[in-house]
Backbone as ProteinMPNN parsed JSONL, in Angstrom:
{"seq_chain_A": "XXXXXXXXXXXXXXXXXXXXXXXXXXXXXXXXXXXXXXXXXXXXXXXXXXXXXXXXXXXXXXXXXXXXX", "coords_chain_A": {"N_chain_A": [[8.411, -14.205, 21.527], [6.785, -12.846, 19.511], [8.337, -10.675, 18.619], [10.179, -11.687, 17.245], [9.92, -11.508, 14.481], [10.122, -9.005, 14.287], [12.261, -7.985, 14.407], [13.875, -9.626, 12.653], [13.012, -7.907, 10.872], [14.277, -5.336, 11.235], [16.267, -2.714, 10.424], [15.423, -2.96, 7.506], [14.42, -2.07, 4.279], [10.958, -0.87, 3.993], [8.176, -2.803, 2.717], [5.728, -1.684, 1.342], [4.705, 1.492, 0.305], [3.215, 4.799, 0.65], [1.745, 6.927, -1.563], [0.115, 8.67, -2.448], [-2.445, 10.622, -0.659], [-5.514, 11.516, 0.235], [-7.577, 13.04, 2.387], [-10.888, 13.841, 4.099], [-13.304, 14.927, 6.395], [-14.472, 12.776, 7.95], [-13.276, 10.217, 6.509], [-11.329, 9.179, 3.737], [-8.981, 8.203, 1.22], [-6.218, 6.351, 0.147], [-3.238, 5.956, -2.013], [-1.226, 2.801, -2.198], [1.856, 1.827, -2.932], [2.811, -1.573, -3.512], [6.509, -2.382, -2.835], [7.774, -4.975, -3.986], [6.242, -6.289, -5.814], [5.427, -4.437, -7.35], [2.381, -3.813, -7.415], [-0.212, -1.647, -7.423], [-2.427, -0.305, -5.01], [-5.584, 0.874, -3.426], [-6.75, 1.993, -0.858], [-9.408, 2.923, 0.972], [-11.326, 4.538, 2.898], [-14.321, 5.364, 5.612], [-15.406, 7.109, 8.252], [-15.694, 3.847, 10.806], [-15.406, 1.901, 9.007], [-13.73, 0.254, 5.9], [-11.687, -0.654, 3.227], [-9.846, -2.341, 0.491], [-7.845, -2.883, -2.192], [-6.855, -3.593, -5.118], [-5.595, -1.149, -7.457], [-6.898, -0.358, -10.698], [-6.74, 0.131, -14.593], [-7.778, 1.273, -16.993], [-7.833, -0.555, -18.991], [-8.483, -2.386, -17.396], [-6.41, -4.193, -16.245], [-4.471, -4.407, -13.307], [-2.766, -1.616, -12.165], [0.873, -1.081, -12.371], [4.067, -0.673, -11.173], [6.678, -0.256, -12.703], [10.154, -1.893, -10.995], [12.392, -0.677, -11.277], [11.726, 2.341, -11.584]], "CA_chain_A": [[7.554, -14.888, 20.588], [6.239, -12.443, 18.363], [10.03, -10.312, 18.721], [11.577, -12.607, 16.003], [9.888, -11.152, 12.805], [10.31, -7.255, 14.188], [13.817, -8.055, 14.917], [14.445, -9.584, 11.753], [13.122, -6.431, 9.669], [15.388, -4.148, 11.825], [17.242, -1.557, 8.901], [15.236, -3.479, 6.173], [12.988, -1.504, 3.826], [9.531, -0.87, 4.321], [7.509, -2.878, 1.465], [4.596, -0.46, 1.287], [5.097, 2.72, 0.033], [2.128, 5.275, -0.045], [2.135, 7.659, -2.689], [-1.043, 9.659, -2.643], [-3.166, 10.484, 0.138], [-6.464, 12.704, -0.3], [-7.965, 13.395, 3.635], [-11.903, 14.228, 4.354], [-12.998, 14.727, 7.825], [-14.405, 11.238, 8.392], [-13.038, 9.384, 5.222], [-10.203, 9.24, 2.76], [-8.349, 7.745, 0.208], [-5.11, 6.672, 0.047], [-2.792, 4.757, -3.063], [-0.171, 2.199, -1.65], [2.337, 0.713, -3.672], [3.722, -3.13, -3.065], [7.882, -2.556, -3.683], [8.166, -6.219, -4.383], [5.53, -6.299, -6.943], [5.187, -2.81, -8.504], [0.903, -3.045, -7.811], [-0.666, -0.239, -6.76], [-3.489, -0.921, -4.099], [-6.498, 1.461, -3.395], [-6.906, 1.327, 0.256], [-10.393, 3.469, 1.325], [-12.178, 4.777, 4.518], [-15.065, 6.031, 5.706], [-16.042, 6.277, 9.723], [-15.074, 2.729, 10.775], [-15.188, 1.223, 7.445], [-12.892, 0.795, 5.219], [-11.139, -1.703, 2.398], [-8.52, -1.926, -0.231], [-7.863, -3.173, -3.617], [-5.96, -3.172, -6.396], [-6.289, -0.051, -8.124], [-6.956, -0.963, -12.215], [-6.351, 0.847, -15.009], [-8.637, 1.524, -18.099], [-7.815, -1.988, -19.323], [-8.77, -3.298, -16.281], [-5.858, -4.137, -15.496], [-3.789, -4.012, -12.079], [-1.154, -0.644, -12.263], [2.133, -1.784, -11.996], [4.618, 0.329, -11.088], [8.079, -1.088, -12.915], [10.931, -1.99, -9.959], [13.984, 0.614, -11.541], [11.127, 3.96, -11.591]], "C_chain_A": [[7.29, -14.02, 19.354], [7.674, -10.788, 17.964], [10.734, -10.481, 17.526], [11.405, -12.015, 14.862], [9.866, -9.748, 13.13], [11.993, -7.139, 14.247], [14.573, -8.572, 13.771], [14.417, -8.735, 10.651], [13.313, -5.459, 9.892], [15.947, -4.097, 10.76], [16.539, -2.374, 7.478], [14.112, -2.333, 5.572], [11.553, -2.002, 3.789], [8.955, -1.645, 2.697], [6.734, -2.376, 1.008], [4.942, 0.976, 1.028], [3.428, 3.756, 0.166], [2.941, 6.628, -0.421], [1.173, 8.734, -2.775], [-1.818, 9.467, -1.38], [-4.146, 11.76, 0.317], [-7.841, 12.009, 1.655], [-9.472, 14.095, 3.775], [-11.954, 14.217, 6.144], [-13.383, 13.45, 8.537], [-14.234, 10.019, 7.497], [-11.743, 9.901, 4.321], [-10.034, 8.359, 1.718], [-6.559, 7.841, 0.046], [-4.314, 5.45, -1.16], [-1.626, 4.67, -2.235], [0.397, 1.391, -2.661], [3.184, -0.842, -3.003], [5.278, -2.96, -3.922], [8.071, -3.522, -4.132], [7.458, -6.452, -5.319], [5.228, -5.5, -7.988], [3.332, -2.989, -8.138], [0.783, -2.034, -6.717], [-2.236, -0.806, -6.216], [-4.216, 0.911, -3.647], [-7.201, 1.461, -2.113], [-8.052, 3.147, 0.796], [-11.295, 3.563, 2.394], [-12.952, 5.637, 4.579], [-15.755, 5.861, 7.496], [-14.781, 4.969, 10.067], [-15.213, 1.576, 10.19], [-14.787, 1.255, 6.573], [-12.733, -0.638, 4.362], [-10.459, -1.141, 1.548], [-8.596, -2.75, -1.297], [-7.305, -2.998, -4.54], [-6.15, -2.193, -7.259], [-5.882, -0.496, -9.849], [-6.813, 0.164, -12.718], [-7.376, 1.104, -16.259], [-8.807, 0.155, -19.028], [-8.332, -3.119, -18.702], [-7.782, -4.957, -15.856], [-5.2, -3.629, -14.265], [-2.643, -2.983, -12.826], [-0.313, -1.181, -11.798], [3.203, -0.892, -12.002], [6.16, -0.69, -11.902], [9.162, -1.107, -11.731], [11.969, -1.033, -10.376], [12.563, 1.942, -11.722], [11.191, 3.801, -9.577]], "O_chain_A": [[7.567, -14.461, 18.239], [7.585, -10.089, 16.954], [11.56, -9.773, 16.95], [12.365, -11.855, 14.108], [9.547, -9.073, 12.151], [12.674, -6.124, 14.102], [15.744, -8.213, 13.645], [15.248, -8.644, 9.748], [12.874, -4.514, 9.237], [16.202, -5.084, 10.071], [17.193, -2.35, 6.436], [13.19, -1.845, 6.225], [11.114, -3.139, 3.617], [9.28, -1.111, 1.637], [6.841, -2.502, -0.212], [5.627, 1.505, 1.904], [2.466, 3.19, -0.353], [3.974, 7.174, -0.032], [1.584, 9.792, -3.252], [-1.931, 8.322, -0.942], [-3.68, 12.882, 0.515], [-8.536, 11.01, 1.84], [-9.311, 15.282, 3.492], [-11.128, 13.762, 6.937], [-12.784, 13.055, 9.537], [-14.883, 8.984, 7.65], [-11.337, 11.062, 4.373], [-11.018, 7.736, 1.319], [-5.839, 8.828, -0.102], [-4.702, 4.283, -1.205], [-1.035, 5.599, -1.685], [-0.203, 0.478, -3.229], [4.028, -0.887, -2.109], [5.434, -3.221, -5.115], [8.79, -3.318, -5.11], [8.154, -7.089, -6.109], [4.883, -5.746, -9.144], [2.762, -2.075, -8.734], [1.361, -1.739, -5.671], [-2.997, -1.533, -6.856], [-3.511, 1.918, -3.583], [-8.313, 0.935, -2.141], [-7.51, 4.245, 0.922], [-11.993, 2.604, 2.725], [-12.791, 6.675, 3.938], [-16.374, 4.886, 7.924], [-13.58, 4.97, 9.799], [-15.161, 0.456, 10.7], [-15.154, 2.213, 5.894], [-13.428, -1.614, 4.644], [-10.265, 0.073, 1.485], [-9.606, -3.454, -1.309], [-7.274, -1.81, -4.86], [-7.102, -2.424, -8.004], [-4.76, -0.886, -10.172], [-6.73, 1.185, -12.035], [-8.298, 0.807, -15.499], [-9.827, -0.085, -19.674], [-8.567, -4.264, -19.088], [-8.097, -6.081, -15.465], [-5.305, -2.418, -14.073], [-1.872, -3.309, -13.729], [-0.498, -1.846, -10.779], [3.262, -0.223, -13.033], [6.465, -1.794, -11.45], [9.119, 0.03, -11.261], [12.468, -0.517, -9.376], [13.153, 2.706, -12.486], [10.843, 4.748, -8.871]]}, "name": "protein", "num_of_chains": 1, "seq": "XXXXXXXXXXXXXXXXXXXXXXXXXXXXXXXXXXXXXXXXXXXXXXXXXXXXXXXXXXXXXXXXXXXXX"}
């Protein structure tokens, strides 16, 4: 049942990339990029609480990573 979609992304690339990861002893910070989109996501913990988010840019826009860098 749940077989079929691990079995079909056997040898495929990972879409998630992380890129930065900054480690406390009960909290962090880590940036993940989306390969299929170029954004860059802001994914944050503390204890057992945590969330994520598009990380913006001074424009307030979403970072976008271009697909050829």
């Amino acid at each position: 049942m749940f077989n079929k979609d691990s079995e079909k992304n056997k040898g495929s690339k990972k879409r998630f990339e992380e890129i930065f990861t900054e480690n406390g002893v009960a909290n962090g910070n880590r940036i993940i990029v989306d390969r299929e989109t170029g954004i860059h996501y802001l994914f944050s913990w503390s204890g057992y609480a945590g969330g994520i988010t598009p990380l913006l840019g001074k424009d307030g826009k979403p970072v976008i990573k271009p697909n050829n860098e």
